[in-house]
Amino acid sequence: MPRYFFHVRDGQSLPDRTGKELPNISAAKQQAVHLAGGLLKADNGAFWSGEEWQMEVVDEAGLVLFTLDFLATESPAVRAGRSAGQG
C-alpha cells in the first residue's frame, strides 16, 4: 500500500516524516481534508491573521501529488467596521 506524506507550511515548514499508508490518491485527498479541518479547528482563530498556509501531499518518492492552499480574507466592509471600533 502506498504511503503519503502531508507537509504543512504556515510561515515555517512542518514536514510529515511518518506519512500514512492509504490505498490510493482518492483516500489521500480525503485524509488531507480531514487533517486540514483538524488543524483549522485547533488553531484558535489564528487562521484569521491573514497568513497563508498550505498542505502539500507527496508520495514516497517525494513527488508532489496535490496542494491545499488556505487563506482567510475579510471583506472591506468587515475591515472598515473594525477600524471604526466595531470589532
GROMACS .gro file of C-alpha atoms in nm:
model
   87
    1MET     CA    1   0.000   0.000   0.000
    2PRO     CA    2   0.144   0.343  -0.090
    3ARG     CA    3   0.248   0.590   0.179
    4TYR     CA    4   0.150   0.957   0.156
    5PHE     CA    5   0.308   1.248   0.343
    6PHE     CA    6   0.116   1.560   0.447
    7HIS     CA    7   0.358   1.853   0.479
    8VAL     CA    8   0.232   2.182   0.623
    9ARG     CA    9   0.380   2.524   0.556
   10ASP     CA   10   0.248   2.815   0.762
   11GLY     CA   11   0.543   3.051   0.786
   12GLN     CA   12   0.753   2.756   0.890
   13SER     CA   13   0.791   2.413   0.739
   14LEU     CA   14   0.630   2.125   0.928
   15PRO     CA   15   0.729   1.811   0.740
   16ASP     CA   16   0.539   1.489   0.790
   17ARG     CA   17   0.817   1.239   0.850
   18THR     CA   18   0.587   0.943   0.919
   19GLY     CA   19   0.323   0.962   0.649
   20LYS     CA   20   0.021   0.738   0.626
   21GLU     CA   21  -0.041   0.426   0.425
   22LEU     CA   22  -0.355   0.466   0.217
   23PRO     CA   23  -0.499   0.261  -0.068
   24ASN     CA   24  -0.494   0.535  -0.334
   25ILE     CA   25  -0.477   0.908  -0.411
   26SER     CA   26  -0.851   0.946  -0.356
   27ALA     CA   27  -0.807   0.828   0.003
   28ALA     CA   28  -0.509   1.065   0.038
   29LYS     CA   29  -0.731   1.356  -0.070
   30GLN     CA   30  -0.990   1.262   0.191
   31GLN     CA   31  -0.719   1.234   0.455
   32ALA     CA   32  -0.577   1.575   0.359
   33VAL     CA   33  -0.916   1.742   0.403
   34HIS     CA   34  -0.965   1.565   0.736
   35LEU     CA   35  -0.621   1.674   0.862
   36ALA     CA   36  -0.666   2.030   0.738
   37GLY     CA   37  -1.002   2.053   0.915
   38GLY     CA   38  -0.840   1.941   1.239
   39LEU     CA   39  -0.565   2.199   1.203
   40LEU     CA   40  -0.816   2.477   1.137
   41LYS     CA   41  -1.025   2.372   1.434
   42ALA     CA   42  -0.723   2.363   1.667
   43ASP     CA   43  -0.571   2.697   1.565
   44ASN     CA   44  -0.796   2.907   1.795
   45GLY     CA   45  -0.865   3.171   1.531
   46ALA     CA   46  -0.503   3.225   1.423
   47PHE     CA   47  -0.616   3.140   1.070
   48TRP     CA   48  -0.777   3.485   1.053
   49SER     CA   49  -0.441   3.660   1.090
   50GLY     CA   50  -0.414   3.679   0.713
   51GLU     CA   51  -0.122   3.441   0.687
   52GLU     CA   52  -0.150   3.191   0.407
   53TRP     CA   53  -0.070   2.828   0.476
   54GLN     CA   54  -0.073   2.516   0.271
   55MET     CA   55  -0.068   2.142   0.291
   56GLU     CA   56   0.140   1.967   0.029
   57VAL     CA   57   0.081   1.596  -0.021
   58VAL     CA   58   0.366   1.392  -0.160
   59ASP     CA   59   0.429   1.027  -0.233
   60GLU     CA   60   0.717   0.813  -0.108
   61ALA     CA   61   0.942   0.938  -0.390
   62GLY     CA   62   0.878   1.300  -0.288
   63LEU     CA   63   0.659   1.373  -0.591
   64VAL     CA   64   0.404   1.644  -0.510
   65LEU     CA   65   0.061   1.500  -0.583
   66PHE     CA   66  -0.157   1.793  -0.481
   67THR     CA   67  -0.162   2.101  -0.261
   68LEU     CA   68  -0.434   2.253  -0.046
   69ASP     CA   69  -0.395   2.632  -0.010
   70PHE     CA   70  -0.562   2.820   0.275
   71LEU     CA   71  -0.606   3.195   0.313
   72ALA     CA   72  -0.878   3.377   0.502
   73THR     CA   73  -0.970   3.719   0.370
   74GLU     CA   74  -1.217   3.955   0.535
   75SER     CA   75  -1.431   4.175   0.315
   76PRO     CA   76  -1.365   4.551   0.306
   77ALA     CA   77  -1.692   4.604   0.497
   78VAL     CA   78  -1.568   4.398   0.790
   79ARG     CA   79  -1.228   4.568   0.789
   80ALA     CA   80  -1.397   4.910   0.779
   81GLY     CA   81  -1.618   4.815   1.073
   82ARG     CA   82  -1.316   4.713   1.276
   83SER     CA   83  -1.134   5.039   1.204
   84ALA     CA   84  -1.449   5.222   1.319
   85GLY     CA   85  -1.430   5.036   1.650
   86GLN     CA   86  -1.694   4.772   1.585
   87GLY     CA   87  -1.472   4.475   1.643
   0.00000   0.00000   0.00000
